[in-house]
Amino acid sequence: MKRSPPILLALLLALGLSACATPQQERPFQMRNLAKSDIDMVTDAHIAEVNRLSRELMLKLYRRNPRELAKAPPGTTVAQRMYQLFEFPRKTRFDELHNRYGIHAVPLAFDPAFQGDRVLALMVGISGMIHSAYNGQDEFFLLDEIDQQKLYNSARNLEKIAWQLNNAHQANGEPFLYSNGLSEVGVGNLSFARTFGKLIALQDMMARIVADTQNRTINKVLHGVTSTVLLPI
């Protein structure tokens, strides 16, 4: 990522210190922010939002698919699942998923032979993929770098996953996971589509910010959302 020049950095430091002395401020001053550029703070904000949306998506999936949580070890709660996925540092090995993580865990959610928790498989896939797009970091500082191509690829993968979630069915015609649904009059639950749309937009925006800041080019690969092959992160 492009870093602030020394004069601008000094100005930012001075502004930060003066803000610290201000009696009323919306955000408390934190010393570690002195080691961040403006792009670092934008990146942190994106990470916080995609994590919030991922938790929201996971909660919605368990509400629509309570049978999946029943496949977990006895006594497992949604809150415990949330902690497993978003604890710090991130857990990347799940025995229930044969230690698959990120894009390698997603296919389990749509595998007819898989007998485990499909919500866990899908969310370990989505959250792990997004986490990998940010280099496995939860916070960025001055010397950290980020790859715009990983961010772009993750957005395209989210499009593919959203399509699978709506269109992949078992042999009996039942969806692997229930998500969006329409009533007889064409109105129904589209909250899943909205959440995926927000995640995709955030990843695309971050990819563009990084590319523009570094004067880099994003390799916009041709792909079909109907393909189950996910792009590398």
PDB file of C-alpha atoms in Angstrom:
ATOM      1  CA  MET A   1       0.000   0.000   0.000  1.00  0.00           C
ATOM      2  CA  LYS A   2       1.074   3.555  -0.652  1.00  0.00           C
ATOM      3  CA  ARG A   3       2.460   5.203   2.478  1.00  0.00           C
ATOM      4  CA  SER A   4       2.180   8.807   3.602  1.00  0.00           C
ATOM      5  CA  PRO A   5       5.299  10.966   2.963  1.00  0.00           C
ATOM      6  CA  PRO A   6       7.257  12.143   6.052  1.00  0.00           C
ATOM      7  CA  ILE A   7       5.765  15.669   6.082  1.00  0.00           C
ATOM      8  CA  LEU A   8       2.207  14.337   5.791  1.00  0.00           C
ATOM      9  CA  LEU A   9       2.917  11.703   8.425  1.00  0.00           C
ATOM     10  CA  ALA A  10       4.232  14.375  10.795  1.00  0.00           C
ATOM     11  CA  LEU A  11       1.078  16.373  10.188  1.00  0.00           C
ATOM     12  CA  LEU A  12      -1.074  13.340  10.884  1.00  0.00           C
ATOM     13  CA  LEU A  13       0.846  12.711  14.101  1.00  0.00           C
ATOM     14  CA  ALA A  14       0.350  16.313  15.192  1.00  0.00           C
ATOM     15  CA  LEU A  15      -3.344  16.157  14.410  1.00  0.00           C
ATOM     16  CA  GLY A  16      -3.607  12.881  16.293  1.00  0.00           C
ATOM     17  CA  LEU A  17      -1.913  14.315  19.383  1.00  0.00           C
ATOM     18  CA  SER A  18      -4.089  17.418  19.312  1.00  0.00           C
ATOM     19  CA  ALA A  19      -7.180  15.240  18.978  1.00  0.00           C
ATOM     20  CA  CYS A  20      -6.014  13.340  22.035  1.00  0.00           C
ATOM     21  CA  ALA A  21      -6.171  16.539  24.064  1.00  0.00           C
ATOM     22  CA  THR A  22      -9.663  17.435  22.851  1.00  0.00           C
ATOM     23  CA  PRO A  23     -12.194  17.063  25.710  1.00  0.00           C
ATOM     24  CA  GLN A  24     -14.958  15.721  23.437  1.00  0.00           C
ATOM     25  CA  GLN A  25     -14.267  13.285  20.626  1.00  0.00           C
ATOM     26  CA  GLU A  26     -16.225  10.501  19.018  1.00  0.00           C
ATOM     27  CA  ARG A  27     -13.318   8.072  18.929  1.00  0.00           C
ATOM     28  CA  PRO A  28     -10.772   7.659  21.748  1.00  0.00           C
ATOM     29  CA  PHE A  29      -7.183   8.238  20.685  1.00  0.00           C
ATOM     30  CA  GLN A  30      -5.054   5.096  20.621  1.00  0.00           C
ATOM     31  CA  MET A  31      -1.253   5.174  20.549  1.00  0.00           C
ATOM     32  CA  ARG A  32      -1.019   2.353  18.015  1.00  0.00           C
ATOM     33  CA  ASN A  33      -2.817   4.551  15.478  1.00  0.00           C
ATOM     34  CA  LEU A  34       0.390   6.610  15.239  1.00  0.00           C
ATOM     35  CA  ALA A  35       1.858   3.659  13.319  1.00  0.00           C
ATOM     36  CA  LYS A  36      -0.949   3.632  10.760  1.00  0.00           C
ATOM     37  CA  SER A  37      -1.354   5.415   7.439  1.00  0.00           C
ATOM     38  CA  ASP A  38      -4.710   6.661   6.192  1.00  0.00           C
ATOM     39  CA  ILE A  39      -5.002   3.546   3.996  1.00  0.00           C
ATOM     40  CA  ASP A  40      -4.289   1.319   6.996  1.00  0.00           C
ATOM     41  CA  MET A  41      -7.238   2.853   8.818  1.00  0.00           C
ATOM     42  CA  VAL A  42      -9.473   2.377   5.779  1.00  0.00           C
ATOM     43  CA  THR A  43      -8.369  -1.264   5.609  1.00  0.00           C
ATOM     44  CA  ASP A  44      -9.097  -1.770   9.305  1.00  0.00           C
ATOM     45  CA  ALA A  45     -12.580  -0.342   8.803  1.00  0.00           C
ATOM     46  CA  HIS A  46     -13.223  -2.733   5.909  1.00  0.00           C
ATOM     47  CA  ILE A  47     -12.014  -5.710   7.950  1.00  0.00           C
ATOM     48  CA  ALA A  48     -14.303  -4.785  10.833  1.00  0.00           C
ATOM     49  CA  GLU A  49     -17.298  -4.491   8.516  1.00  0.00           C
ATOM     50  CA  VAL A  50     -16.723  -7.730   6.583  1.00  0.00           C
ATOM     51  CA  ASN A  51     -16.318  -9.555   9.901  1.00  0.00           C
ATOM     52  CA  ARG A  52     -19.593  -8.070  11.135  1.00  0.00           C
ATOM     53  CA  LEU A  53     -21.375  -9.102   7.945  1.00  0.00           C
ATOM     54  CA  SER A  54     -19.853 -12.600   8.109  1.00  0.00           C
ATOM     55  CA  ARG A  55     -21.188 -13.046  11.644  1.00  0.00           C
ATOM     56  CA  GLU A  56     -24.577 -11.780  10.476  1.00  0.00           C
ATOM     57  CA  LEU A  57     -24.566 -14.261   7.595  1.00  0.00           C
ATOM     58  CA  MET A  58     -23.623 -17.147   9.889  1.00  0.00           C
ATOM     59  CA  LEU A  59     -26.433 -16.308  12.312  1.00  0.00           C
ATOM     60  CA  LYS A  60     -28.975 -16.150   9.463  1.00  0.00           C
ATOM     61  CA  LEU A  61     -27.843 -19.502   8.096  1.00  0.00           C
ATOM     62  CA  TYR A  62     -28.212 -21.248  11.453  1.00  0.00           C
ATOM     63  CA  ARG A  63     -31.671 -19.730  11.908  1.00  0.00           C
ATOM     64  CA  ARG A  64     -32.764 -21.033   8.509  1.00  0.00           C
ATOM     65  CA  ASN A  65     -30.977 -24.363   8.933  1.00  0.00           C
ATOM     66  CA  PRO A  66     -31.237 -25.458  12.592  1.00  0.00           C
ATOM     67  CA  ARG A  67     -30.706 -29.075  11.561  1.00  0.00           C
ATOM     68  CA  GLU A  68     -27.074 -28.277  10.769  1.00  0.00           C
ATOM     69  CA  LEU A  69     -26.250 -27.217  14.324  1.00  0.00           C
ATOM     70  CA  ALA A  70     -27.773 -30.509  15.485  1.00  0.00           C
ATOM     71  CA  LYS A  71     -24.917 -32.278  13.663  1.00  0.00           C
ATOM     72  CA  ALA A  72     -22.358 -30.552  15.898  1.00  0.00           C
ATOM     73  CA  PRO A  73     -21.055 -32.118  19.146  1.00  0.00           C
ATOM     74  CA  PRO A  74     -23.814 -32.212  21.815  1.00  0.00           C
ATOM     75  CA  GLY A  75     -24.302 -28.901  23.594  1.00  0.00           C
ATOM     76  CA  THR A  76     -22.751 -26.771  20.833  1.00  0.00           C
ATOM     77  CA  THR A  77     -24.369 -23.340  20.524  1.00  0.00           C
ATOM     78  CA  VAL A  78     -24.335 -20.731  17.770  1.00  0.00           C
ATOM     79  CA  ALA A  79     -22.323 -18.456  20.075  1.00  0.00           C
ATOM     80  CA  GLN A  80     -19.681 -21.170  20.424  1.00  0.00           C
ATOM     81  CA  ARG A  81     -19.570 -21.590  16.655  1.00  0.00           C
ATOM     82  CA  MET A  82     -19.089 -17.834  16.299  1.00  0.00           C
ATOM     83  CA  TYR A  83     -16.205 -17.941  18.735  1.00  0.00           C
ATOM     84  CA  GLN A  84     -14.614 -20.861  16.879  1.00  0.00           C
ATOM     85  CA  LEU A  85     -14.602 -18.906  13.631  1.00  0.00           C
ATOM     86  CA  PHE A  86     -13.767 -15.415  14.825  1.00  0.00           C
ATOM     87  CA  GLU A  87     -11.586 -15.963  17.890  1.00  0.00           C
ATOM     88  CA  PHE A  88      -8.160 -14.325  18.006  1.00  0.00           C
ATOM     89  CA  PRO A  89      -5.900 -15.695  16.710  1.00  0.00           C
ATOM     90  CA  ARG A  90      -8.075 -17.340  14.085  1.00  0.00           C
ATOM     91  CA  LYS A  91      -8.604 -21.068  14.235  1.00  0.00           C
ATOM     92  CA  THR A  92      -7.697 -22.635  10.881  1.00  0.00           C
ATOM     93  CA  ARG A  93      -7.995 -26.367  11.611  1.00  0.00           C
ATOM     94  CA  PHE A  94     -11.370 -28.026  12.155  1.00  0.00           C
ATOM     95  CA  ASP A  95     -11.491 -31.773  12.653  1.00  0.00           C
ATOM     96  CA  GLU A  96     -15.173 -31.748  11.642  1.00  0.00           C
ATOM     97  CA  LEU A  97     -14.130 -30.413   8.226  1.00  0.00           C
ATOM     98  CA  HIS A  98     -11.125 -32.699   7.781  1.00  0.00           C
ATOM     99  CA  ASN A  99      -8.920 -29.669   8.539  1.00  0.00           C
ATOM    100  CA  ARG A 100     -10.069 -27.798   5.442  1.00  0.00           C
ATOM    101  CA  TYR A 101     -10.046 -23.995   5.559  1.00  0.00           C
ATOM    102  CA  GLY A 102     -10.910 -21.089   3.293  1.00  0.00           C
ATOM    103  CA  ILE A 103     -11.792 -21.941  -0.299  1.00  0.00           C
ATOM    104  CA  HIS A 104     -11.001 -25.604   0.404  1.00  0.00           C
ATOM    105  CA  ALA A 105     -13.830 -25.845   2.952  1.00  0.00           C
ATOM    106  CA  VAL A 106     -16.577 -24.398   0.726  1.00  0.00           C
ATOM    107  CA  PRO A 107     -17.138 -27.538  -1.436  1.00  0.00           C
ATOM    108  CA  LEU A 108     -18.057 -29.553   1.671  1.00  0.00           C
ATOM    109  CA  ALA A 109     -21.200 -27.451   2.111  1.00  0.00           C
ATOM    110  CA  PHE A 110     -22.480 -28.701  -1.255  1.00  0.00           C
ATOM    111  CA  ASP A 111     -21.055 -32.235  -1.176  1.00  0.00           C
ATOM    112  CA  PRO A 112     -23.826 -34.886  -1.059  1.00  0.00           C
ATOM    113  CA  ALA A 113     -21.476 -37.249   0.801  1.00  0.00           C
ATOM    114  CA  PHE A 114     -20.696 -34.777   3.582  1.00  0.00           C
ATOM    115  CA  GLN A 115     -22.608 -35.611   6.764  1.00  0.00           C
ATOM    116  CA  GLY A 116     -21.341 -32.766   8.948  1.00  0.00           C
ATOM    117  CA  ASP A 117     -22.457 -29.209   9.695  1.00  0.00           C
ATOM    118  CA  ARG A 118     -22.837 -27.535   6.291  1.00  0.00           C
ATOM    119  CA  VAL A 119     -23.209 -24.054   7.806  1.00  0.00           C
ATOM    120  CA  LEU A 120     -19.867 -24.495   9.559  1.00  0.00           C
ATOM    121  CA  ALA A 121     -18.267 -25.674   6.310  1.00  0.00           C
ATOM    122  CA  LEU A 122     -19.633 -22.732   4.337  1.00  0.00           C
ATOM    123  CA  MET A 123     -18.731 -20.110   6.929  1.00  0.00           C
ATOM    124  CA  VAL A 124     -15.239 -21.498   7.581  1.00  0.00           C
ATOM    125  CA  GLY A 125     -14.869 -21.239   3.826  1.00  0.00           C
ATOM    126  CA  ILE A 126     -16.178 -17.676   3.511  1.00  0.00           C
ATOM    127  CA  SER A 127     -14.595 -16.199   6.646  1.00  0.00           C
ATOM    128  CA  GLY A 128     -11.316 -18.017   6.017  1.00  0.00           C
ATOM    129  CA  MET A 129     -11.194 -16.852   2.404  1.00  0.00           C
ATOM    130  CA  ILE A 130     -11.805 -13.217   3.370  1.00  0.00           C
ATOM    131  CA  HIS A 131      -9.283 -13.447   6.205  1.00  0.00           C
ATOM    132  CA  SER A 132      -6.706 -14.818   3.759  1.00  0.00           C
ATOM    133  CA  ALA A 133      -7.444 -11.935   1.362  1.00  0.00           C
ATOM    134  CA  TYR A 134      -6.226  -9.619   4.127  1.00  0.00           C
ATOM    135  CA  ASN A 135      -3.078 -11.739   4.638  1.00  0.00           C
ATOM    136  CA  GLY A 136      -4.580 -13.350   7.735  1.00  0.00           C
ATOM    137  CA  GLN A 137      -4.353 -10.012   9.562  1.00  0.00           C
ATOM    138  CA  ASP A 138      -6.997  -8.317  11.697  1.00  0.00           C
ATOM    139  CA  GLU A 139      -5.201  -4.964  11.728  1.00  0.00           C
ATOM    140  CA  PHE A 140      -2.794  -3.110   9.415  1.00  0.00           C
ATOM    141  CA  PHE A 141       0.192  -0.848  10.133  1.00  0.00           C
ATOM    142  CA  LEU A 142       2.644   1.265   8.120  1.00  0.00           C
ATOM    143  CA  LEU A 143       4.891  -1.504   6.793  1.00  0.00           C
ATOM    144  CA  ASP A 144       2.099  -3.972   5.991  1.00  0.00           C
ATOM    145  CA  GLU A 145       1.197  -4.765   2.397  1.00  0.00           C
ATOM    146  CA  ILE A 146      -2.010  -6.028   0.831  1.00  0.00           C
ATOM    147  CA  ASP A 147      -2.676  -7.636  -2.561  1.00  0.00           C
ATOM    148  CA  GLN A 148      -5.488  -6.126  -4.612  1.00  0.00           C
ATOM    149  CA  GLN A 149      -5.805  -9.327  -6.655  1.00  0.00           C
ATOM    150  CA  LYS A 150      -6.637 -11.415  -3.574  1.00  0.00           C
ATOM    151  CA  LEU A 151      -9.372  -8.952  -2.658  1.00  0.00           C
ATOM    152  CA  TYR A 152     -10.775  -8.989  -6.188  1.00  0.00           C
ATOM    153  CA  ASN A 153     -10.666 -12.797  -6.356  1.00  0.00           C
ATOM    154  CA  SER A 154     -12.480 -13.080  -3.036  1.00  0.00           C
ATOM    155  CA  ALA A 155     -15.300 -10.885  -4.391  1.00  0.00           C
ATOM    156  CA  ARG A 156     -15.694 -13.112  -7.450  1.00  0.00           C
ATOM    157  CA  ASN A 157     -15.675 -16.201  -5.243  1.00  0.00           C
ATOM    158  CA  LEU A 158     -18.426 -14.716  -3.092  1.00  0.00           C
ATOM    159  CA  GLU A 159     -20.529 -14.328  -6.238  1.00  0.00           C
ATOM    160  CA  LYS A 160     -20.006 -18.003  -7.054  1.00  0.00           C
ATOM    161  CA  ILE A 161     -20.817 -19.094  -3.497  1.00  0.00           C
ATOM    162  CA  ALA A 162     -24.003 -16.994  -3.459  1.00  0.00           C
ATOM    163  CA  TRP A 163     -25.094 -18.642  -6.713  1.00  0.00           C
ATOM    164  CA  GLN A 164     -24.412 -22.124  -5.323  1.00  0.00           C
ATOM    165  CA  LEU A 165     -26.308 -21.345  -2.145  1.00  0.00           C
ATOM    166  CA  ASN A 166     -29.391 -20.471  -4.209  1.00  0.00           C
ATOM    167  CA  ASN A 167     -29.113 -23.151  -6.883  1.00  0.00           C
ATOM    168  CA  ALA A 168     -27.309 -26.248  -5.556  1.00  0.00           C
ATOM    169  CA  HIS A 169     -29.749 -29.007  -4.601  1.00  0.00           C
ATOM    170  CA  GLN A 170     -29.557 -32.549  -3.331  1.00  0.00           C
ATOM    171  CA  ALA A 171     -30.820 -35.533  -5.326  1.00  0.00           C
ATOM    172  CA  ASN A 172     -34.285 -35.198  -3.758  1.00  0.00           C
ATOM    173  CA  GLY A 173     -34.537 -31.581  -4.879  1.00  0.00           C
ATOM    174  CA  GLU A 174     -33.978 -30.130  -1.417  1.00  0.00           C
ATOM    175  CA  PRO A 175     -31.364 -27.363  -1.151  1.00  0.00           C
ATOM    176  CA  PHE A 176     -28.183 -28.198   0.694  1.00  0.00           C
ATOM    177  CA  LEU A 177     -28.774 -25.038   2.735  1.00  0.00           C
ATOM    178  CA  TYR A 178     -31.887 -22.882   2.897  1.00  0.00           C
ATOM    179  CA  SER A 179     -31.255 -19.177   2.296  1.00  0.00           C
ATOM    180  CA  ASN A 180     -33.278 -16.763   0.143  1.00  0.00           C
ATOM    181  CA  GLY A 181     -36.888 -17.670  -0.414  1.00  0.00           C
ATOM    182  CA  LEU A 182     -39.855 -16.286  -2.355  1.00  0.00           C
ATOM    183  CA  SER A 183     -43.515 -16.576  -1.482  1.00  0.00           C
ATOM    184  CA  GLU A 184     -46.297 -17.265  -3.986  1.00  0.00           C
ATOM    185  CA  VAL A 185     -46.646 -13.523  -4.622  1.00  0.00           C
ATOM    186  CA  GLY A 186     -42.938 -13.101  -5.283  1.00  0.00           C
ATOM    187  CA  VAL A 187     -42.048 -11.504  -1.972  1.00  0.00           C
ATOM    188  CA  GLY A 188     -39.835 -13.258   0.532  1.00  0.00           C
ATOM    189  CA  ASN A 189     -36.596 -13.376   2.431  1.00  0.00           C
ATOM    190  CA  LEU A 190     -33.845 -11.766   0.349  1.00  0.00           C
ATOM    191  CA  SER A 191     -31.665 -10.784   3.292  1.00  0.00           C
ATOM    192  CA  PHE A 192     -29.019 -13.329   2.299  1.00  0.00           C
ATOM    193  CA  ALA A 193     -28.663 -11.736  -1.130  1.00  0.00           C
ATOM    194  CA  ARG A 194     -28.306  -8.310   0.477  1.00  0.00           C
ATOM    195  CA  THR A 195     -25.609  -9.518   2.866  1.00  0.00           C
ATOM    196  CA  PHE A 196     -23.655 -11.166   0.061  1.00  0.00           C
ATOM    197  CA  GLY A 197     -24.043  -8.020  -2.018  1.00  0.00           C
ATOM    198  CA  LYS A 198     -22.542  -5.897   0.765  1.00  0.00           C
ATOM    199  CA  LEU A 199     -19.616  -8.296   1.220  1.00  0.00           C
ATOM    200  CA  ILE A 200     -18.905  -8.329  -2.514  1.00  0.00           C
ATOM    201  CA  ALA A 201     -19.086  -4.532  -2.738  1.00  0.00           C
ATOM    202  CA  LEU A 202     -16.700  -4.103   0.203  1.00  0.00           C
ATOM    203  CA  GLN A 203     -14.115  -6.473  -1.259  1.00  0.00           C
ATOM    204  CA  ASP A 204     -14.355  -4.859  -4.689  1.00  0.00           C
ATOM    205  CA  MET A 205     -14.029  -1.382  -3.203  1.00  0.00           C
ATOM    206  CA  MET A 206     -10.981  -2.351  -1.137  1.00  0.00           C
ATOM    207  CA  ALA A 207      -9.380  -3.960  -4.196  1.00  0.00           C
ATOM    208  CA  ARG A 208      -9.911  -0.737  -6.161  1.00  0.00           C
ATOM    209  CA  ILE A 209      -8.542   1.438  -3.344  1.00  0.00           C
ATOM    210  CA  VAL A 210      -5.355  -0.631  -3.104  1.00  0.00           C
ATOM    211  CA  ALA A 211      -4.924  -0.766  -6.894  1.00  0.00           C
ATOM    212  CA  ASP A 212      -5.418   2.996  -7.303  1.00  0.00           C
ATOM    213  CA  THR A 213      -3.131   3.836  -4.392  1.00  0.00           C
ATOM    214  CA  GLN A 214      -0.312   1.641  -5.689  1.00  0.00           C
ATOM    215  CA  ASN A 215      -1.002   2.282  -9.389  1.00  0.00           C
ATOM    216  CA  ARG A 216      -1.456  -1.436  -9.877  1.00  0.00           C
ATOM    217  CA  THR A 217      -3.652  -3.360 -12.286  1.00  0.00           C
ATOM    218  CA  ILE A 218      -6.329  -5.849 -11.273  1.00  0.00           C
ATOM    219  CA  ASN A 219      -6.441  -8.924 -13.483  1.00  0.00           C
ATOM    220  CA  LYS A 220     -10.160  -9.118 -14.142  1.00  0.00           C
ATOM    221  CA  VAL A 221     -10.528 -12.753 -15.052  1.00  0.00           C
ATOM    222  CA  LEU A 222     -13.481 -13.973 -17.079  1.00  0.00           C
ATOM    223  CA  HIS A 223     -15.600 -16.325 -15.027  1.00  0.00           C
ATOM    224  CA  GLY A 224     -19.104 -17.657 -14.755  1.00  0.00           C
ATOM    225  CA  VAL A 225     -20.925 -17.594 -11.436  1.00  0.00           C
ATOM    226  CA  THR A 226     -22.261 -21.062 -12.244  1.00  0.00           C
ATOM    227  CA  SER A 227     -18.739 -22.486 -12.027  1.00  0.00           C
ATOM    228  CA  THR A 228     -17.896 -24.211  -8.753  1.00  0.00           C
ATOM    229  CA  VAL A 229     -14.160 -23.613  -9.211  1.00  0.00           C
ATOM    230  CA  LEU A 230     -13.045 -20.864  -6.844  1.00  0.00           C
ATOM    231  CA  LEU A 231     -10.236 -18.454  -7.649  1.00  0.00           C
ATOM    232  CA  PRO A 232      -7.035 -18.746  -5.592  1.00  0.00           C
ATOM    233  CA  ILE A 233      -6.497 -16.379  -2.675  1.00  0.00           C
TER     234      ILE A 233
END
